[in-house]
């Protein structure tokens, strides 16, 4: 039977000369068992031929390799592979869009933080040794004398103001009643009411 | 006797009635202040809405009403204050300077009449300034953004308030155009002229001084430094005209030294750079 099956395989594979092939086919046809097996195999081959070649699914090789028993490589080899081993980046459109969104979000956050940091801390001080309270009011606080009250430091009244770049007019208010001009200001300008406002130019 | 008792009872009744009448009257007087402030607010509400509709920021309109009510201004006065800002907004002029002036005047306890007059004057000057800035821009000074234009209008309005003539502003504009300067340089130059004028230099001399600086190629930074130096001179007791004259003297000295260097170069070959 073993010999007969090899005859069938030789015939189906087409490895025999024509005369031999004819003789063997006659032999197969004469034997019902061989004939049945021959036709079953011939049909199977035909089906395989019609289906065509199929590509393995993605990750097939990796999954096969993953199932193989692992040999634990030495530490040096593993480190070399970690740092210098080639890698293949597998991606799809969804992950690419996600990465793009993260980058865009980070850029927006960075810009926002930058704009918040666009203020410059300006330090103002004035000598008013007999004052009980000194405040500064200007167009940066809508001229409200109650917002930026200065503190006394070594005999002088001082305050630090976080301001955006620009030009600001201001005056000091002593004891909540007397408005005085900063004599040390960069420049001064008329306030429209006969007094002079101090002017500071804030630059980055 | 009966009449006497009757009279006594009538007097007592009148005293009790008077006491009862006086009690609610006292309460009414105590509540008059906040109720009055509220009434002023209610009466000014229409003016507030009109100003906000015209483009005055609501927060500023509310602040003006609040400060004016604190100072017990009547509704008509508040309407006048808001009208100045509303007028500027309706004409498409920068509102911020007008609003700022009103808020500043209220904070500094300036009388209402003066605040209203100063705000109206500023609004009028902003209108004149807009046309002057328009001609400077159409003459070739580039505008980078709307904010820059608004700043220029404000700077010119302030210069006009400092008695710098419109024709002098035009001359400064031409000097900036001639050297293809920016609107920021124009602003700075106008600011400098206003600064000198406010501090006692005659407006025409202030303009000439700034124009000369522009002609020599002074930058914004140079003009700022010059302003600072001028302020320092005044702080040290120098007269405004003398301080400006000192700048001119320095300039003449610079020119003299330059000529002197050139002369040494050409005549003797000594003292100059070797070529």
Coordinates of C-alpha atoms in Angstrom, one line a residue:
Chain A
X1 CA 0.0 0.0 0.0
X2 CA 2.9 2.2 0.8
X3 CA 4.4 1.6 -2.6
X4 CA 1.1 2.2 -4.3
X5 CA 0.6 5.6 -2.4
X6 CA 4.0 6.7 -3.6
X7 CA 2.9 5.8 -7.2
X8 CA -0.1 8.1 -6.8
X9 CA 2.1 11.0 -5.5
X10 CA 4.5 10.5 -8.4
X11 CA 1.6 10.6 -10.8
X12 CA 0.0 13.7 -9.3
X13 CA 3.3 15.5 -9.0
X14 CA 3.9 15.0 -12.7
X15 CA 7.4 13.7 -12.1
X16 CA 7.0 10.6 -14.3
X17 CA 7.7 10.2 -18.1
X18 CA 4.5 10.1 -20.2
X19 CA 4.6 6.3 -21.0
X20 CA 5.2 5.4 -17.3
X21 CA 2.4 7.9 -16.3
X22 CA -0.1 6.2 -18.7
X23 CA 0.8 2.8 -17.4
X24 CA 0.4 3.8 -13.8
X25 CA -2.9 5.6 -14.5
X26 CA -4.2 2.3 -15.9
X27 CA -3.0 0.6 -12.9
X28 CA -4.7 3.1 -10.6
X29 CA -8.0 2.8 -12.5
X30 CA -8.0 -0.9 -12.2
X31 CA -7.8 -0.8 -8.5
X32 CA -11.0 0.8 -6.8
X33 CA -9.2 1.6 -3.6
X34 CA -6.3 3.3 -5.4
X35 CA -8.6 5.0 -7.8
X36 CA -10.7 6.5 -4.9
X37 CA -7.6 7.8 -3.1
X38 CA -6.2 9.2 -6.4
X39 CA -9.3 11.2 -7.2
X40 CA -9.6 12.5 -3.6
X41 CA -6.0 13.8 -3.7
X42 CA -6.5 15.2 -7.2
X43 CA -9.6 17.1 -6.1
X44 CA -7.7 18.4 -3.0
X45 CA -4.9 19.7 -5.3
X46 CA -7.4 21.3 -7.6
X47 CA -9.1 23.1 -4.7
X48 CA -5.7 24.4 -3.4
X49 CA -4.8 25.6 -6.9
X50 CA -8.1 27.5 -7.3
X51 CA -7.8 29.2 -3.9
X52 CA -4.5 30.7 -4.7
X53 CA -1.7 31.7 -2.3
X54 CA -2.7 33.4 0.9
X55 CA -0.7 35.9 2.8
X56 CA -0.1 35.2 6.5
X57 CA -1.9 37.6 8.9
X58 CA 0.1 40.6 10.2
X59 CA 2.3 39.6 13.2
X60 CA 2.2 35.9 12.2
X61 CA 5.9 35.5 12.3
X62 CA 6.2 37.4 15.6
X63 CA 3.5 35.4 17.2
X64 CA 5.1 32.1 16.0
X65 CA 8.5 33.2 17.3
X66 CA 6.9 34.3 20.6
X67 CA 5.6 30.8 21.1
X68 CA 9.0 29.3 20.7
X69 CA 10.8 28.5 23.9
X70 CA 13.0 31.4 24.9
X71 CA 16.7 31.4 25.5
X72 CA 17.7 34.0 28.1
X73 CA 20.4 36.1 26.5
X74 CA 23.3 37.4 28.6
X75 CA 22.9 40.9 30.1
X76 CA 25.4 42.5 27.8
X77 CA 23.7 41.1 24.7
X78 CA 20.3 42.3 25.9
X79 CA 21.7 45.8 26.6
X80 CA 23.3 45.9 23.2
X81 CA 20.0 44.9 21.6
X82 CA 18.1 47.4 23.8
X83 CA 20.3 50.4 22.7
X84 CA 21.5 49.4 19.2
X85 CA 18.9 46.8 18.0
X86 CA 16.8 47.9 15.1
X87 CA 13.1 48.4 15.7
X88 CA 10.2 48.5 13.3
X89 CA 7.6 51.1 14.1
X90 CA 4.1 49.7 13.4
X91 CA 1.5 52.4 13.1
X92 CA -2.0 53.1 11.9
X93 CA -3.9 56.3 11.1
X94 CA -5.7 56.4 14.4
X95 CA -2.4 56.3 16.4
X96 CA -0.9 58.9 14.1
X97 CA -3.8 61.3 14.7
X98 CA -3.6 60.7 18.4
X99 CA 0.1 61.6 18.5
X100 CA -0.6 64.7 16.3
X101 CA -3.3 65.8 18.8
X102 CA -1.0 65.3 21.8
X103 CA 1.7 67.4 20.1
X104 CA -0.7 70.1 19.2
X105 CA -2.1 70.2 22.7
X106 CA 1.4 70.4 24.2
X107 CA 2.1 73.3 21.8
X108 CA -1.0 75.1 22.9
X109 CA -0.3 74.6 26.6
X110 CA 3.3 75.8 26.1
X111 CA 2.0 78.9 24.3
X112 CA -0.5 79.6 27.0
X113 CA 2.1 79.3 29.7
X114 CA 4.4 81.5 27.7
X115 CA 1.7 84.2 27.4
X116 CA 1.0 84.0 31.2
X117 CA 4.7 84.5 31.7
X118 CA 4.8 87.6 29.5
X119 CA 4.6 89.8 32.6
X120 CA 7.5 91.7 33.9
X121 CA 7.9 92.3 37.6
X122 CA 8.4 96.1 38.2
X123 CA 9.6 97.3 41.5
X124 CA 8.5 100.8 42.6
X125 CA 9.6 102.6 45.7
X126 CA 9.2 106.0 47.2
X127 CA 10.5 107.8 50.3
X128 CA 7.7 108.9 52.6
X129 CA 9.0 108.5 56.1
X130 CA 6.1 110.1 57.9
X131 CA 3.3 108.3 56.0
X132 CA 1.1 105.7 57.7
X133 CA 0.2 104.1 54.3
X134 CA 1.3 104.5 50.7
X135 CA -0.4 102.9 47.7
X136 CA 0.2 103.1 44.0
X137 CA -2.7 103.7 41.5
X138 CA -2.5 103.8 37.7
X139 CA -4.1 102.8 34.5
X140 CA -2.9 99.2 35.3
X141 CA -5.4 99.0 38.2
X142 CA -8.0 101.5 37.0
X143 CA -6.7 104.1 39.4
X144 CA -7.9 102.3 42.4
X145 CA -5.9 103.3 45.5
X146 CA -7.1 100.3 47.5
X147 CA -5.6 97.6 45.2
X148 CA -1.8 98.0 45.4
X149 CA -0.8 99.1 48.9
X150 CA 2.9 99.3 49.3
X151 CA 5.0 97.9 52.2
X152 CA 7.6 99.7 54.2
X153 CA 11.2 98.4 53.8
X154 CA 14.2 100.1 55.4
X155 CA 12.4 103.4 55.6
X156 CA 11.1 103.4 52.0
X157 CA 7.8 102.3 50.7
X158 CA 8.0 99.6 48.0
X159 CA 5.9 97.3 45.9
X160 CA 6.4 94.8 43.1
X161 CA 3.9 94.8 40.3
X162 CA 3.6 92.1 37.6
X163 CA 2.9 94.1 34.4
X164 CA 2.7 93.2 30.8
X165 CA 4.9 95.2 28.4
X166 CA 3.4 98.6 27.7
X167 CA 3.3 102.2 28.8
X168 CA 1.7 102.9 32.2
X169 CA 0.8 106.2 34.0
X170 CA 0.7 106.1 37.8
X171 CA 0.9 108.1 41.0
X172 CA 1.4 107.3 44.7
X173 CA -1.3 108.0 47.3
X174 CA -0.1 108.9 50.7
X175 CA -2.4 108.1 53.7
X176 CA -5.3 107.6 51.3
X177 CA -5.6 111.3 50.5
X178 CA -2.5 112.9 49.0
X179 CA -1.7 112.0 45.4
X180 CA 2.0 112.5 44.7
X181 CA 4.1 112.1 41.5
X182 CA 7.0 109.7 41.4
X183 CA 10.0 112.1 41.1
X184 CA 12.2 109.3 39.9
X185 CA 10.0 108.2 37.1
X186 CA 11.4 107.7 33.6
X187 CA 9.2 110.4 32.2
X188 CA 6.0 112.3 33.2
X189 CA 2.9 113.3 31.5
X190 CA 0.0 115.7 32.1
X191 CA -3.0 114.0 33.6
X192 CA -5.6 116.3 32.1
X193 CA -6.4 117.8 35.5
X194 CA -3.3 120.0 36.0
X195 CA -1.2 117.3 37.7
X196 CA 1.6 115.2 36.4
X197 CA 1.5 111.4 36.2
X198 CA 4.7 109.4 36.3
X199 CA 5.2 107.2 33.3
X200 CA 6.9 103.8 33.1
X201 CA 7.6 101.8 30.0
X202 CA 7.6 98.1 30.7
X203 CA 9.7 96.0 28.2
X204 CA 10.5 92.3 28.1
Chain B
X1 CA -60.6 123.2 85.8
X2 CA -62.2 120.9 83.2
X3 CA -60.7 123.1 80.5
X4 CA -57.3 122.9 82.1
X5 CA -57.4 119.1 82.2
X6 CA -58.6 119.1 78.6
X7 CA -55.8 121.4 77.5
X8 CA -53.2 119.3 79.4
X9 CA -54.5 116.1 77.6
X10 CA -54.4 117.8 74.2
X11 CA -50.8 118.9 74.8
X12 CA -49.8 115.4 75.9
X13 CA -51.5 113.9 72.8
X14 CA -49.6 116.4 70.6
X15 CA -46.3 115.5 72.3
X16 CA -46.9 111.8 71.8
X17 CA -47.9 112.3 68.2
X18 CA -44.9 114.4 67.6
X19 CA -42.6 111.8 69.1
X20 CA -44.2 109.1 67.0
X21 CA -43.9 111.2 63.9
X22 CA -40.3 112.0 64.7
X23 CA -39.2 108.4 65.0
X24 CA -39.9 107.2 61.5
X25 CA -38.6 110.5 60.2
X26 CA -35.2 109.8 61.8
X27 CA -35.1 106.3 60.3
X28 CA -35.9 107.8 56.8
X29 CA -33.1 110.3 57.1
X30 CA -30.6 107.5 58.1
X31 CA -31.6 105.4 55.1
X32 CA -31.4 108.3 52.7
X33 CA -27.8 107.8 51.7
X34 CA -27.8 104.3 50.3
X35 CA -31.3 104.8 48.9
X36 CA -30.1 107.9 47.2
X37 CA -27.0 106.1 45.8
X38 CA -29.3 103.4 44.5
X39 CA -31.6 105.9 42.9
X40 CA -28.7 107.6 41.2
X41 CA -27.6 104.2 39.9
X42 CA -31.1 103.5 38.6
X43 CA -31.3 106.9 36.9
X44 CA -27.9 106.4 35.3
X45 CA -28.8 102.9 34.1
X46 CA -30.1 104.2 30.8
X47 CA -26.9 106.2 30.2
X48 CA -24.9 103.2 31.1
X49 CA -26.7 100.9 28.7
X50 CA -26.4 103.5 25.9
X51 CA -22.6 103.8 26.6
X52 CA -22.2 100.0 26.6
X53 CA -24.2 99.7 23.4
X54 CA -21.9 102.2 21.8
X55 CA -18.8 100.2 22.7
X56 CA -17.7 101.4 26.2
X57 CA -16.7 98.3 28.2
X58 CA -19.4 97.3 30.6
X59 CA -16.9 96.9 33.5
X60 CA -15.7 100.5 33.0
X61 CA -19.2 101.9 32.7
X62 CA -20.1 100.2 36.0
X63 CA -16.9 101.4 37.7
X64 CA -17.6 105.0 36.6
X65 CA -21.2 104.8 38.0
X66 CA -20.0 103.2 41.2
X67 CA -17.3 105.7 41.9
X68 CA -19.6 108.6 40.9
X69 CA -22.3 107.4 43.2
X70 CA -19.8 107.0 46.1
X71 CA -18.9 110.7 45.5
X72 CA -22.7 111.5 45.6
X73 CA -22.7 112.8 42.0
X74 CA -26.3 113.2 40.6
X75 CA -27.5 111.2 37.7
X76 CA -27.2 114.0 35.3
X77 CA -23.5 114.4 36.0
X78 CA -22.9 110.7 35.6
X79 CA -24.7 110.9 32.3
X80 CA -22.4 113.7 31.2
X81 CA -19.3 111.6 32.1
X82 CA -20.6 108.5 30.3
X83 CA -21.6 110.7 27.3
X84 CA -18.0 111.6 26.7
X85 CA -16.9 108.0 26.5
X86 CA -20.0 107.1 24.5
X87 CA -19.3 109.9 22.0
X88 CA -15.8 108.6 21.4
X89 CA -17.1 105.1 21.0
X90 CA -19.8 106.1 18.5
X91 CA -17.2 107.9 16.4
X92 CA -15.0 104.8 16.3
X93 CA -12.3 106.6 18.4
X94 CA -10.2 104.8 21.0
X95 CA -12.4 104.6 24.1
X96 CA -9.7 103.5 26.6
X97 CA -8.0 107.0 27.1
X98 CA -11.4 108.7 27.7
X99 CA -12.6 106.0 30.1
X100 CA -9.2 106.1 31.8
X101 CA -9.4 109.9 32.3
X102 CA -12.8 109.7 33.8
X103 CA -11.8 106.9 36.2
X104 CA -8.7 108.7 37.1
X105 CA -10.5 112.0 37.8
X106 CA -13.1 110.2 40.0
X107 CA -10.3 108.4 41.9
X108 CA -8.4 111.7 42.4
X109 CA -11.4 113.5 43.7
X110 CA -11.4 116.0 40.9
X111 CA -14.6 118.0 40.7
X112 CA -17.3 116.5 38.4
X113 CA -17.3 119.5 36.1
X114 CA -13.6 119.4 35.5
X115 CA -13.7 115.6 34.8
X116 CA -16.5 116.0 32.3
X117 CA -14.7 118.9 30.6
X118 CA -11.4 117.0 30.5
X119 CA -13.0 113.9 29.1
X120 CA -14.9 115.8 26.5
X121 CA -11.7 117.7 25.5
X122 CA -9.8 114.5 25.2
X123 CA -12.6 113.0 23.0
X124 CA -12.5 116.0 20.7
X125 CA -8.7 115.8 20.4
X126 CA -8.9 112.1 19.7
X127 CA -11.1 113.0 16.7
X128 CA -8.5 115.5 15.4
X129 CA -5.7 113.1 16.1
X130 CA -7.4 110.4 14.0
X131 CA -7.3 112.5 10.9
X132 CA -3.7 113.5 11.5
X133 CA -2.6 109.9 12.1
X134 CA -4.6 108.9 8.9
X135 CA -2.6 111.4 6.8
X136 CA 0.7 110.1 8.3
X137 CA -0.3 106.5 7.5
X138 CA -1.5 107.4 4.0
X139 CA 1.9 109.2 3.6
X140 CA 3.7 105.9 3.8
X141 CA 4.2 105.1 7.5
X142 CA 3.3 101.4 7.8
X143 CA 0.7 100.2 10.3
X144 CA 1.3 96.8 11.8
X145 CA -1.9 96.4 13.8
X146 CA -5.1 98.2 15.0
X147 CA -3.5 98.6 18.5
X148 CA -0.6 100.5 17.0
X149 CA -3.0 102.9 15.2
X150 CA -5.0 103.4 18.4
X151 CA -1.7 104.2 20.3
X152 CA -0.7 106.7 17.7
X153 CA -4.1 108.4 17.9
X154 CA -3.8 108.6 21.7
X155 CA -0.2 109.9 21.5
X156 CA -1.2 112.7 19.0
X157 CA -4.3 113.6 21.1
X158 CA -2.1 114.0 24.2
X159 CA 0.3 116.1 22.1
X160 CA -2.6 118.3 21.0
X161 CA -3.6 118.7 24.6
X162 CA 0.0 119.8 25.4
X163 CA -0.5 122.6 22.8
X164 CA 1.6 121.0 20.1
X165 CA 0.0 122.2 16.9
X166 CA -1.5 119.9 14.3
X167 CA 0.9 121.3 11.7
X168 CA 3.8 120.4 14.0
X169 CA 2.5 116.8 14.3
X170 CA 2.4 116.7 10.5
X171 CA 6.0 117.8 10.3
X172 CA 7.0 115.0 12.7
X173 CA 5.1 112.6 10.5
X174 CA 6.9 113.8 7.4
X175 CA 10.3 113.4 9.2
X176 CA 9.3 109.8 10.0
X177 CA 8.1 109.2 6.5
X178 CA 11.4 110.6 5.1
X179 CA 13.5 108.0 6.8
X180 CA 10.9 105.2 6.2
X181 CA 10.3 104.9 9.9
X182 CA 7.5 102.9 11.7
X183 CA 4.3 104.1 13.3
X184 CA 6.0 103.2 16.7
X185 CA 8.8 105.7 15.9
X186 CA 6.1 108.3 15.1
X187 CA 4.4 107.6 18.4
X188 CA 7.6 107.9 20.3
X189 CA 8.5 111.2 18.5
X190 CA 5.1 112.7 19.2
X191 CA 5.3 111.6 22.8
X192 CA 8.7 113.2 23.1
X193 CA 7.4 116.5 21.7
X194 CA 4.4 116.4 24.1
X195 CA 6.7 115.6 27.0
X196 CA 8.9 118.6 26.3
X197 CA 5.9 120.8 25.8
X198 CA 4.2 119.7 29.0
X199 CA 7.4 120.4 30.9
X200 CA 7.8 123.9 29.8
X201 CA 9.5 124.0 26.4
X202 CA 7.6 126.0 23.8
X203 CA 5.6 123.5 21.6
X204 CA 7.3 124.8 18.4
X205 CA 10.8 124.4 19.9
X206 CA 9.9 121.0 21.2
X207 CA 8.8 119.9 17.7
X208 CA 11.9 121.4 16.1
X209 CA 14.0 119.6 18.6
X210 CA 12.3 116.2 18.0
X211 CA 12.4 116.7 14.2
X212 CA 16.1 117.4 14.3
X213 CA 16.7 114.3 16.3
X214 CA 14.7 112.3 13.7
X215 CA 16.6 113.8 10.9
X216 CA 19.9 112.7 12.6
X217 CA 18.6 109.2 12.7
X218 CA 17.6 108.9 16.3
X219 CA 15.8 105.7 17.2
X220 CA 12.9 105.1 19.6
X221 CA 15.5 104.1 22.2
X222 CA 17.4 107.3 21.6
X223 CA 14.3 109.4 22.0
X224 CA 13.4 107.6 25.2
X225 CA 17.0 108.2 26.5
X226 CA 16.7 111.8 25.6
X227 CA 13.4 112.2 27.5
X228 CA 14.9 110.6 30.5
X229 CA 17.9 112.8 30.4
X230 CA 15.6 115.8 30.0
X231 CA 13.6 114.8 33.1
X232 CA 16.7 114.3 35.1
X233 CA 17.9 117.8 34.1
X234 CA 14.6 119.2 35.4
X235 CA 15.0 117.2 38.6
X236 CA 18.4 118.8 39.1
X237 CA 16.8 122.3 38.8
X238 CA 17.7 123.1 35.2
X239 CA 15.3 125.2 33.3
X240 CA 13.4 123.4 30.4
X241 CA 14.8 125.6 27.7
X242 CA 18.3 125.3 29.1
X243 CA 18.0 121.5 29.2
X244 CA 17.0 121.5 25.5
X245 CA 19.7 124.0 24.7
X246 CA 22.2 121.6 26.4
X247 CA 21.2 118.9 24.0
X248 CA 21.7 121.2 21.0
X249 CA 25.1 122.3 22.4
X250 CA 26.1 118.7 22.7
X251 CA 25.0 118.1 19.2
X252 CA 27.0 121.1 17.9
X253 CA 30.1 119.8 19.8
X254 CA 29.6 116.3 18.3
X255 CA 29.5 117.9 14.8
X256 CA 32.6 120.0 15.6
X257 CA 34.6 117.0 16.8
X258 CA 33.6 115.1 13.7
X259 CA 34.7 117.9 11.4
X260 CA 37.9 118.2 13.4
X261 CA 38.6 114.4 13.0
X262 CA 37.9 114.6 9.3
X263 CA 40.2 117.6 9.0
X264 CA 43.1 115.8 10.7
X265 CA 42.6 112.9 8.4
X266 CA 42.7 114.9 5.2
X267 CA 45.3 117.5 6.0
X268 CA 48.0 115.8 8.1
X269 CA 47.2 112.1 8.2
X270 CA 47.7 112.3 11.9
X271 CA 45.2 111.6 14.6
X272 CA 42.8 109.9 12.3
X273 CA 42.5 106.2 11.5
X274 CA 45.2 104.8 9.2
X275 CA 43.9 103.7 5.9

